[in-house]
PDB file of C-alpha atoms in Angstrom:
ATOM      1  CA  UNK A  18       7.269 -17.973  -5.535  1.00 77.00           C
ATOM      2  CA  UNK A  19       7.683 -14.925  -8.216  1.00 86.00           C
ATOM      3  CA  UNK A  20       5.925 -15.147 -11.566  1.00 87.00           C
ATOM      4  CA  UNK A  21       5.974 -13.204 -14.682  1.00 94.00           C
ATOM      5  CA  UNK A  22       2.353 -13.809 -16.552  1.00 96.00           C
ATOM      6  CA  UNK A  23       0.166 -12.192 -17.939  1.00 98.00           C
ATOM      7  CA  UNK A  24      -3.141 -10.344 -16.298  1.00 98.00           C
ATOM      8  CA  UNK A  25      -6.433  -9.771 -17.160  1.00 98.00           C
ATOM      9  CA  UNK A  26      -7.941  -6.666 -16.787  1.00 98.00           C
ATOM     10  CA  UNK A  27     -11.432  -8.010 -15.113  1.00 98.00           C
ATOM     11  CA  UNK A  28     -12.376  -4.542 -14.181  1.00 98.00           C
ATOM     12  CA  UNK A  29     -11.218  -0.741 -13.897  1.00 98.00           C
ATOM     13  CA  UNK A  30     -12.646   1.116 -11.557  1.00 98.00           C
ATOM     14  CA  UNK A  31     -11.895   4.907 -11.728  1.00 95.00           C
ATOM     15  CA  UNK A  32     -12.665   6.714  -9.046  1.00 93.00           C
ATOM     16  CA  UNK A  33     -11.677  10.134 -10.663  1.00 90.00           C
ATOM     17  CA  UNK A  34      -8.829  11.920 -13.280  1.00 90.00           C
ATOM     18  CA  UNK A  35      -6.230  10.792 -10.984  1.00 93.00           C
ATOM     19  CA  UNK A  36      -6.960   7.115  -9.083  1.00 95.00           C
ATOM     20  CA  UNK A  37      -7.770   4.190 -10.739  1.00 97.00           C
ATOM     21  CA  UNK A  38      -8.321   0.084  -9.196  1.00 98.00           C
ATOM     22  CA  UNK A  39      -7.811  -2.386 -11.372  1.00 98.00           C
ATOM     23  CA  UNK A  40      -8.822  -5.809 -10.717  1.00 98.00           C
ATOM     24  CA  UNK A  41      -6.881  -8.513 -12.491  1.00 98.00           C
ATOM     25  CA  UNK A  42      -7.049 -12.179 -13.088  1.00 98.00           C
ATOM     26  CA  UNK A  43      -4.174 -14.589 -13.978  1.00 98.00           C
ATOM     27  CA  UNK A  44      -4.665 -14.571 -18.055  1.00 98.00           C
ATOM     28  CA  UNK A  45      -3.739 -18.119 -18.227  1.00 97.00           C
ATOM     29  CA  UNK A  46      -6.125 -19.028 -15.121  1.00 96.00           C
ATOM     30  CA  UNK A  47      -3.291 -20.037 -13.023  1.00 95.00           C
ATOM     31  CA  UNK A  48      -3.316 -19.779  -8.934  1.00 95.00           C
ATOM     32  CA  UNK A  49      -1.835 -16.975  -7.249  1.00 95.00           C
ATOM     33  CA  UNK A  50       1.419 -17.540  -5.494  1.00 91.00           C
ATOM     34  CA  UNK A  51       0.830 -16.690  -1.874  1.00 95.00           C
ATOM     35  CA  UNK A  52       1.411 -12.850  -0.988  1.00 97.00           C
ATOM     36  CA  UNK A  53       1.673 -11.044   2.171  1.00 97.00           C
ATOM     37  CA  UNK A  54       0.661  -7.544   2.780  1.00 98.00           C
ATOM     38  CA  UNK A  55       2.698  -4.906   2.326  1.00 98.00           C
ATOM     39  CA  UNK A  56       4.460  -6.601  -1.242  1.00 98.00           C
ATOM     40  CA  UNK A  57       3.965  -5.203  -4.415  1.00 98.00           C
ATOM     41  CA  UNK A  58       4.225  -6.162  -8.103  1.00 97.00           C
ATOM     42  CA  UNK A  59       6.333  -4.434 -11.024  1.00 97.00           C
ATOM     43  CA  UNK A  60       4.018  -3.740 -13.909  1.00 97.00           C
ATOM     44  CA  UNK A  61       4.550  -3.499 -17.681  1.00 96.00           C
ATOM     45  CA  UNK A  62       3.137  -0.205 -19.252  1.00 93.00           C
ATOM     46  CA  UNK A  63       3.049  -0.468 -22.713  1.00 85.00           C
ATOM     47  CA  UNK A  64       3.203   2.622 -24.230  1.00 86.00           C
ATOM     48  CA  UNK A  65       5.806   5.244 -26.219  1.00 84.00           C
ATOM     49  CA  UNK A  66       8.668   5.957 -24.449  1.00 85.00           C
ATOM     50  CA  UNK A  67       8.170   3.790 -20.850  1.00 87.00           C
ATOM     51  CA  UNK A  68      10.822   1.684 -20.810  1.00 86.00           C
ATOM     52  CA  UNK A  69      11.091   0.249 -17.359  1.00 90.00           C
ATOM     53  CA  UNK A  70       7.913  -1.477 -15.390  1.00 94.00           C
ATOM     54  CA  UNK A  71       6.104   0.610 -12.549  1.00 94.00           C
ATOM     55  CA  UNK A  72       6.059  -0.721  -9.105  1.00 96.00           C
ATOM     56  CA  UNK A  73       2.452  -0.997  -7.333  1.00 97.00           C
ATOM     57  CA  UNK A  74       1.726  -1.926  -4.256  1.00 97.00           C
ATOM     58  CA  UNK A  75      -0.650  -4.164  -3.727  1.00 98.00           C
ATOM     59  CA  UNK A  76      -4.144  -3.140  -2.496  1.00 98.00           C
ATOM     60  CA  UNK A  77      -6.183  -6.455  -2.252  1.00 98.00           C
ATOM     61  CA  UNK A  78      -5.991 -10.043  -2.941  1.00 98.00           C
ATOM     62  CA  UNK A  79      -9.522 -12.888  -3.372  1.00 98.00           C
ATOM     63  CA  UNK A  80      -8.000 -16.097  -3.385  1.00 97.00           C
ATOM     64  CA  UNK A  81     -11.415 -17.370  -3.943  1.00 98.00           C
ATOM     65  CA  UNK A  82     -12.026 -15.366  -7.110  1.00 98.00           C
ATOM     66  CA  UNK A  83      -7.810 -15.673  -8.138  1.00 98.00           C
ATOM     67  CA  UNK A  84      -8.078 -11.832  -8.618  1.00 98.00           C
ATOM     68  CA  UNK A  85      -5.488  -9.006  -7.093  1.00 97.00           C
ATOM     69  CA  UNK A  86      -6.218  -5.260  -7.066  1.00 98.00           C
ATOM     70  CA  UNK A  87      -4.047  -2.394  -7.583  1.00 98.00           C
ATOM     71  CA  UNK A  88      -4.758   0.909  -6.746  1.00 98.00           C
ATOM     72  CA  UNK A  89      -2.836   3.781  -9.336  1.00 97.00           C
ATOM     73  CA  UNK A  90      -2.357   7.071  -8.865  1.00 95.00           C
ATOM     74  CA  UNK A  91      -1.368   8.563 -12.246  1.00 95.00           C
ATOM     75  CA  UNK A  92       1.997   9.947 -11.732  1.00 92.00           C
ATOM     76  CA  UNK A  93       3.632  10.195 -15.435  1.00 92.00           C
ATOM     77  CA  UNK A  94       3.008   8.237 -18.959  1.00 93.00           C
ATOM     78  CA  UNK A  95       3.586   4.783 -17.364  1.00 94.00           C
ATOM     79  CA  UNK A  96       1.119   4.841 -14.752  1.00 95.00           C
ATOM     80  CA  UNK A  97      -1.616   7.020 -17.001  1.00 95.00           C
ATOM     81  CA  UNK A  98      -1.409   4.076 -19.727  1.00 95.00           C
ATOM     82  CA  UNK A  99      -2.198   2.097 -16.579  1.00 96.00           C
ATOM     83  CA  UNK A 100      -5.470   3.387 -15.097  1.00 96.00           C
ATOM     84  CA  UNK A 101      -6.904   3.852 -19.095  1.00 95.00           C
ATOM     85  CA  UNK A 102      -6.481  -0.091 -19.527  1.00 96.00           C
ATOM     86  CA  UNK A 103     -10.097  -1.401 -20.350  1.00 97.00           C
ATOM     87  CA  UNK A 104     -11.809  -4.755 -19.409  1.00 98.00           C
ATOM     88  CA  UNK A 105     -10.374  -7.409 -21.124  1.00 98.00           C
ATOM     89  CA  UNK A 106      -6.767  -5.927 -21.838  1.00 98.00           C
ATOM     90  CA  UNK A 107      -3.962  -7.537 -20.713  1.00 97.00           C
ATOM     91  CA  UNK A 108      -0.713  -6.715 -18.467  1.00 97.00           C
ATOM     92  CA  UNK A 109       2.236  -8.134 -17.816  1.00 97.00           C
ATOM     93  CA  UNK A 110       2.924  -8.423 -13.968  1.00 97.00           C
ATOM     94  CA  UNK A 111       6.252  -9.769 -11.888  1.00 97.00           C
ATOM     95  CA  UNK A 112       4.990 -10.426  -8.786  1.00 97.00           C
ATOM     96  CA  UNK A 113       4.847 -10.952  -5.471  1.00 97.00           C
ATOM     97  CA  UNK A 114       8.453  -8.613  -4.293  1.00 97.00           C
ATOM     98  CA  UNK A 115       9.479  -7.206  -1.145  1.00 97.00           C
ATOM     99  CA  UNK A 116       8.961  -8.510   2.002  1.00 97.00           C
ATOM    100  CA  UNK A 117       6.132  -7.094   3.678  1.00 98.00           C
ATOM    101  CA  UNK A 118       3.957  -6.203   7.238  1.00 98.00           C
ATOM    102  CA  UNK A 119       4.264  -8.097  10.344  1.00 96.00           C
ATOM    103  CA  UNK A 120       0.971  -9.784  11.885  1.00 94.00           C
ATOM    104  CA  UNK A 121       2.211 -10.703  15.165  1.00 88.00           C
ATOM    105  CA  UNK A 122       1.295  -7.448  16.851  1.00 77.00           C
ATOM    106  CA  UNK A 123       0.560  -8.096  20.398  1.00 74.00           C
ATOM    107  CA  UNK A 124      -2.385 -10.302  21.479  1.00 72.00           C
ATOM    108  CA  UNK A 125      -5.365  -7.542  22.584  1.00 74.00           C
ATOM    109  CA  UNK A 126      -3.303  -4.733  21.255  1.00 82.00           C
ATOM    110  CA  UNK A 127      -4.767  -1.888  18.939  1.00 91.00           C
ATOM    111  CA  UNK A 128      -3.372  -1.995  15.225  1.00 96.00           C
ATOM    112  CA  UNK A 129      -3.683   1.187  13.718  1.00 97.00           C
ATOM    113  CA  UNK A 130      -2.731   1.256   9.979  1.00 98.00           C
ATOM    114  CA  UNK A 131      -2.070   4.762   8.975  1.00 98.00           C
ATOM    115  CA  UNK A 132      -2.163   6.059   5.514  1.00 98.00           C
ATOM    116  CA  UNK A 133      -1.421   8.998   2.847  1.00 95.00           C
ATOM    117  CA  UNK A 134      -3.005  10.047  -0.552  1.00 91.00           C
ATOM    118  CA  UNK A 135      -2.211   6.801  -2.749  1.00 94.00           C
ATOM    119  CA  UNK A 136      -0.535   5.034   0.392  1.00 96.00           C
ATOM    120  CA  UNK A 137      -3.336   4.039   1.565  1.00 97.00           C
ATOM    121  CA  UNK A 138      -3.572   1.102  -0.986  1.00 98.00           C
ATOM    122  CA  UNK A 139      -1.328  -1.727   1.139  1.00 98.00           C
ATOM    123  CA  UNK A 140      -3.451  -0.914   3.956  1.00 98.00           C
ATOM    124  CA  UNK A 141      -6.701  -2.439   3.029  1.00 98.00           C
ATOM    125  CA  UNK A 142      -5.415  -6.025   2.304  1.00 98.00           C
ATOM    126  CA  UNK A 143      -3.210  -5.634   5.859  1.00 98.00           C
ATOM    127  CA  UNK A 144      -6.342  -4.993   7.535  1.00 98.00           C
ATOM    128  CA  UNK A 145      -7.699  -7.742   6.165  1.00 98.00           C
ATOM    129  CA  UNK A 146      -5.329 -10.581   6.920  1.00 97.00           C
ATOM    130  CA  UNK A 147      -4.999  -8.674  10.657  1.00 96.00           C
ATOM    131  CA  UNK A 148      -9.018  -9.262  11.287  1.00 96.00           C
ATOM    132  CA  UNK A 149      -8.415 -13.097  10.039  1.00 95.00           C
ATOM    133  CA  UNK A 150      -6.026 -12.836  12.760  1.00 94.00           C
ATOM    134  CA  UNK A 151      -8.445 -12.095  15.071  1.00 93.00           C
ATOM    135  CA  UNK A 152      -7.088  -8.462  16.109  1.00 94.00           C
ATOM    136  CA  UNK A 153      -9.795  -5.336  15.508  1.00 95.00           C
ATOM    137  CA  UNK A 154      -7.992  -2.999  12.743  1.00 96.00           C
ATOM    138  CA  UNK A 155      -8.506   0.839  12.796  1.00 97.00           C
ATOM    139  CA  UNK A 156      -7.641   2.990   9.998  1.00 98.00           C
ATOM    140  CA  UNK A 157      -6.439   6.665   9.663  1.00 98.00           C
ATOM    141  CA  UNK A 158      -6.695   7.950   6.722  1.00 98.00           C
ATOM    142  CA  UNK A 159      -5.103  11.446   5.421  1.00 97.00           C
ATOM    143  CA  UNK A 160      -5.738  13.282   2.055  1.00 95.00           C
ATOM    144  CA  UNK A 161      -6.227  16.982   0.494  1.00 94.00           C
ATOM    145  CA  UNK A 162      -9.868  16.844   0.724  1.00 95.00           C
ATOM    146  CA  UNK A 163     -13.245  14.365   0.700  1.00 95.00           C
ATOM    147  CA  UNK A 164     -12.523  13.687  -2.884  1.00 92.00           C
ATOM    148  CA  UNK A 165      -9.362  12.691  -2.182  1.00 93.00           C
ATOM    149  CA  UNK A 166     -10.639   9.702   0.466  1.00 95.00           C
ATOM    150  CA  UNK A 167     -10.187   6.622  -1.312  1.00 95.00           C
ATOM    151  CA  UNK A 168     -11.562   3.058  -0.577  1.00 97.00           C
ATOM    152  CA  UNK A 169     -13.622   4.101   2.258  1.00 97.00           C
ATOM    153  CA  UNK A 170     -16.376   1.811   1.900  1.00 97.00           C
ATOM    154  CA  UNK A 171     -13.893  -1.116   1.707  1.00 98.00           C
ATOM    155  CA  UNK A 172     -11.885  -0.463   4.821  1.00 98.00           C
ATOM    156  CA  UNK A 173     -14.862   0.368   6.727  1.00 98.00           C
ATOM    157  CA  UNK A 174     -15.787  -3.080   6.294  1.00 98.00           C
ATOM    158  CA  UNK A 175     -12.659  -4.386   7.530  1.00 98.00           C
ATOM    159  CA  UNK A 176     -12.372  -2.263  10.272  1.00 98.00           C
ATOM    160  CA  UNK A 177     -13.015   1.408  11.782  1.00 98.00           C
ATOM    161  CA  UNK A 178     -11.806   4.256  10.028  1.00 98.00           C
ATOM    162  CA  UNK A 179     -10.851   7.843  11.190  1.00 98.00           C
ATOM    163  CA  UNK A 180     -10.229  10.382   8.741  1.00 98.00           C
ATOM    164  CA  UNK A 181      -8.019  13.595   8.450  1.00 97.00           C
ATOM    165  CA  UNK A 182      -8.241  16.019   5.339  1.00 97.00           C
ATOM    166  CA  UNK A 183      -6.285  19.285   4.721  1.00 96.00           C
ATOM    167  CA  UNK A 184      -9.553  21.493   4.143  1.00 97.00           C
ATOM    168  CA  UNK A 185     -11.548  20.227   6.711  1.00 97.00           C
ATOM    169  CA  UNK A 186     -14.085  18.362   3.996  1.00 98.00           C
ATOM    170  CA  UNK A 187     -13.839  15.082   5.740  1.00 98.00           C
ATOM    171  CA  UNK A 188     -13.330  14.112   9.218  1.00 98.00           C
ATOM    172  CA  UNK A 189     -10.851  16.172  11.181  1.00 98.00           C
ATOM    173  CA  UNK A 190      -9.559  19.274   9.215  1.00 98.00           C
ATOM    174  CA  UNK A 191      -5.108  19.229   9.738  1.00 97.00           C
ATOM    175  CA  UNK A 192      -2.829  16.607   8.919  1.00 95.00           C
ATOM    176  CA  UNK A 193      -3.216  13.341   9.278  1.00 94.00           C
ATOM    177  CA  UNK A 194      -0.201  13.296  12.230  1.00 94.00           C
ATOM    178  CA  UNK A 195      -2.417  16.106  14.075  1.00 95.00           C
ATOM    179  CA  UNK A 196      -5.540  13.255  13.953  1.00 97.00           C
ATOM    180  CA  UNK A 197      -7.318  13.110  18.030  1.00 96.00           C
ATOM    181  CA  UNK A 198      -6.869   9.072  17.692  1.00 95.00           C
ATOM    182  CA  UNK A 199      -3.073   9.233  17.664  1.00 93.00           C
ATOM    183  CA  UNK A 200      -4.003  10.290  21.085  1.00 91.00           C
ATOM    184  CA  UNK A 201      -5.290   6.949  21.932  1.00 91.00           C
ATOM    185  CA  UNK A 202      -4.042   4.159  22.884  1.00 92.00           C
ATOM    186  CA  UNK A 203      -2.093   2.234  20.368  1.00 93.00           C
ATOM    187  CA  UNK A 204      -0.375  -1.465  20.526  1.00 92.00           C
ATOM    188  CA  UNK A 205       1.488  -1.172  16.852  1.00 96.00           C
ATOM    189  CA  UNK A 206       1.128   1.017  14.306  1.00 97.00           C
ATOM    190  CA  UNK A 207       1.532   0.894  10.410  1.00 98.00           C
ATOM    191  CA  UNK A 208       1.939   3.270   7.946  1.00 98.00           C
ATOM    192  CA  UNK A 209       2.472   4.206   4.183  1.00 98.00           C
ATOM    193  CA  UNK A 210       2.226   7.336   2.624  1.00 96.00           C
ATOM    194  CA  UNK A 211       4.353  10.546   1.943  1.00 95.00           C
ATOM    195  CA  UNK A 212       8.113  10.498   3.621  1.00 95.00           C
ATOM    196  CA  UNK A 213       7.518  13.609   5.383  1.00 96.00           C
ATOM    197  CA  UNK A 214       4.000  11.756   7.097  1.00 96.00           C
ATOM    198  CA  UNK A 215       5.883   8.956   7.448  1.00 97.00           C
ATOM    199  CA  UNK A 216       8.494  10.426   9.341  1.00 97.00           C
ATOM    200  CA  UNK A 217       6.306  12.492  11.515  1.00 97.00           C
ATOM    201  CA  UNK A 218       4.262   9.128  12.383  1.00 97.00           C
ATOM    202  CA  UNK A 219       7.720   7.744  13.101  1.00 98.00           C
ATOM    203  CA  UNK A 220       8.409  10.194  15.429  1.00 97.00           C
ATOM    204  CA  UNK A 221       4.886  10.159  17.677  1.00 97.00           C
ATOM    205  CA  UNK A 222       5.972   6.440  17.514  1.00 97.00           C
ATOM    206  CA  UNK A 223       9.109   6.673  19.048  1.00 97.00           C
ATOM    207  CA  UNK A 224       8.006   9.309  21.396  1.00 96.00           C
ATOM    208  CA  UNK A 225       5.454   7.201  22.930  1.00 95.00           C
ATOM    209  CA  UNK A 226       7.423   3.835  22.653  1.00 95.00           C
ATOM    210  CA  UNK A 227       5.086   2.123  20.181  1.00 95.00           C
ATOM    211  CA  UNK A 228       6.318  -0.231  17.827  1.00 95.00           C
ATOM    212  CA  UNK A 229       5.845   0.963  14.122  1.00 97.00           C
ATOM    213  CA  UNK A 230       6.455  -0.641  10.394  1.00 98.00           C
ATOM    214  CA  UNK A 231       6.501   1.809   7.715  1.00 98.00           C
ATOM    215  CA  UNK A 232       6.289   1.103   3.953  1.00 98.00           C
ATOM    216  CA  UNK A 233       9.200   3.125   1.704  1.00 97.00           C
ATOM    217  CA  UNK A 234       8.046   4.342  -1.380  1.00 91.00           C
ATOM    218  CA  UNK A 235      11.661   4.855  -2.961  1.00 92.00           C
ATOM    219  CA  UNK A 236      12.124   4.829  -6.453  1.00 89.00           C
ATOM    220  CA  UNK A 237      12.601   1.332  -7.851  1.00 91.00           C
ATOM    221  CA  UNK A 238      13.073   0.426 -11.743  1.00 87.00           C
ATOM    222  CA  UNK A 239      14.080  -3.188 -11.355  1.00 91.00           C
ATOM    223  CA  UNK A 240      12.427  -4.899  -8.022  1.00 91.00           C
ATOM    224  CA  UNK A 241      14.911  -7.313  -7.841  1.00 89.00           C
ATOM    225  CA  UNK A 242      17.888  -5.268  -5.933  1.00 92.00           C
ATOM    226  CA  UNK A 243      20.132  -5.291  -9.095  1.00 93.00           C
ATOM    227  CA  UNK A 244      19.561  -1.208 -10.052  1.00 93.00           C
ATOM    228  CA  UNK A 245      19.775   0.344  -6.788  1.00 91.00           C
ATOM    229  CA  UNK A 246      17.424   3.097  -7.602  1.00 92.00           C
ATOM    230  CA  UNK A 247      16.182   2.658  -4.280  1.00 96.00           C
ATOM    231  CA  UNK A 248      18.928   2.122  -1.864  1.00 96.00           C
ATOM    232  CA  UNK A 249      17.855   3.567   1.664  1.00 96.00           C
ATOM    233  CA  UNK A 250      20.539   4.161   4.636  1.00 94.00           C
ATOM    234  CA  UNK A 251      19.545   2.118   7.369  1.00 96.00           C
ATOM    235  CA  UNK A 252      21.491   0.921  11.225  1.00 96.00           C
ATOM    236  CA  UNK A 253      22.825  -2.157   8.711  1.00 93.00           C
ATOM    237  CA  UNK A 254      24.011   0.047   6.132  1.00 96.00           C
ATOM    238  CA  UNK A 255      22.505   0.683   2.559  1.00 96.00           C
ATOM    239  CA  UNK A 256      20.242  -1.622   1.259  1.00 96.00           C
ATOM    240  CA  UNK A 257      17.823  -1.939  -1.434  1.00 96.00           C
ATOM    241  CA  UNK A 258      14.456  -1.362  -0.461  1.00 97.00           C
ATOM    242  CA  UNK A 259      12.581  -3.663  -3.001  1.00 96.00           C
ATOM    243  CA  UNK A 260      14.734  -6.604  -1.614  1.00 96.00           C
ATOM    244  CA  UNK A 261      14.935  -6.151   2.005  1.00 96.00           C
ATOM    245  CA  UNK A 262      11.861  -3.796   2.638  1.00 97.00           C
ATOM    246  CA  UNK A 263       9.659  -2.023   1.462  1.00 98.00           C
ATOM    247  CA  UNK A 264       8.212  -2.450   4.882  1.00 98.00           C
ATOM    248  CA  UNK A 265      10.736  -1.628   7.362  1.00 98.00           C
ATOM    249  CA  UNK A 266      10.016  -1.695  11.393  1.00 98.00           C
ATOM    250  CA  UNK A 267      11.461   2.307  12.266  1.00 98.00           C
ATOM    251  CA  UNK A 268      13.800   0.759  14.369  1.00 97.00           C
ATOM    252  CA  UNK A 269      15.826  -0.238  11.050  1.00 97.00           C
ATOM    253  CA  UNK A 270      16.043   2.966   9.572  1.00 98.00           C
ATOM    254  CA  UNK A 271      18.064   6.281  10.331  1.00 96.00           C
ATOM    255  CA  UNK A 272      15.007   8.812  10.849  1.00 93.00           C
TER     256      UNK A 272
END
């Protein structure tokens, strides 16, 4: 069920100039609807001349403390009002949209949730609800440099991680599609990030015959299909990717 209400800014963590997580509470103390990984919310930033609410995916949910996080990259005005909200500020949130991951990988099979710069964020609560599941979660995680890495501590709690970075800082130096563990066996993989990544993941994918979901980042003002900022051609025809994705399995799209 959607809601429009009001959050609480319960903290803001900033983890430098450009990447901010913001934990938020229901302002009104009200439960969170149920959300699956992979949907995302459409935030109001209130400041001069932002008009239109920012979508953010969402990076993890505590039923038991009612809070969501968001992880921001600051992009523009909207999303730099965003990551300077304080504790104790509020924001006005439409939530949950999209439809997002699938957890029925195959029993005994290898998830490996793959991730660019600020895509990284729907990856941490997917890993998550896939270790409830009972399946062991490996991450792959690809940025500029070591400074770039974000989250680490939390998904190397939910699962192992592997990293790639441009300059060799972290992990394996190369892109993230270049990492040694896309050499590995691999029952399904998932992945957010950069189209170009994306579509280069997409392709080892289909190479090898693994089954892959991807998460579009496309431009979307509304979140509720009616703009079609973010209309994507796929084997169905165009649709709107805040409606019918953002997660799409690659086997939907025309890559």
């Amino acid at each position: 069920m959607k809601q429009v209400t009001d959050f609480i800014i319960i903290r803001n963590t900033r983890y430098n100039a450009m990447y901010s997580r913001l934990t938020l509470a229901p302002a009104d103390g009200s439960l969170l609807s149920a959300i699956a990984p992979g949907q995302f919310v459409q935030v109001a930033a209130e400041t001069p001349g932002v008009f239109l609410r920012r979508p953010i995916s969402i990076n993890d949910v505590d039923y038991d403390k009612n809070t969501l996080d968001l992880l921001i990259r600051k992009a523009g005005h909207g999303t730099e009002a965003l990551i300077a909200l304080k504790e104790g500020q509020t924001v006005n949130i439409l939530l949950p949209l999209g439809n997002g991951f699938s957890l029925d990988a195959p029993a005994d099979s290898r998830p490996l949730l793959v991730g660019g710069g600020v895509g990284v964020a729907p990856l941490l609560y997917l890993g998550r609800k896939l270790k409830e599941a009972g399946y062991k979660p490996e991450f792959l995680l690809g940025a500029r440099s070591a400074s770039d890495v974000l989250e680490l501590e939390d998904f190397s709690q939910v699962g192992t991680v592997h990293v790639s970075t441009e300059d060799g800082s972290m992990g394996e130096k190369g892109l993230v599609t270049l990492h040694s563990t896309l050499n590995s066996p691999v029952g399904r993989i998932y992945c957010c990030g950069p189209a170009p990544m994306m579509k280069a993941v997409a392709a080892i994918a289909r190479e090898r015959n693994i089954d892959c979901e991807v998460s579009l980042e496309n431009m979307m003002a509304c979140g509720l299909g009616a703009c079609l900022c973010c209309v994507e051609n796929t084997v169905k025809g165009n649709v709107c990717v805040c409606t019918e994705g953002p997660v799409f399995n690659i086997n939907m799209l025309n890559w």
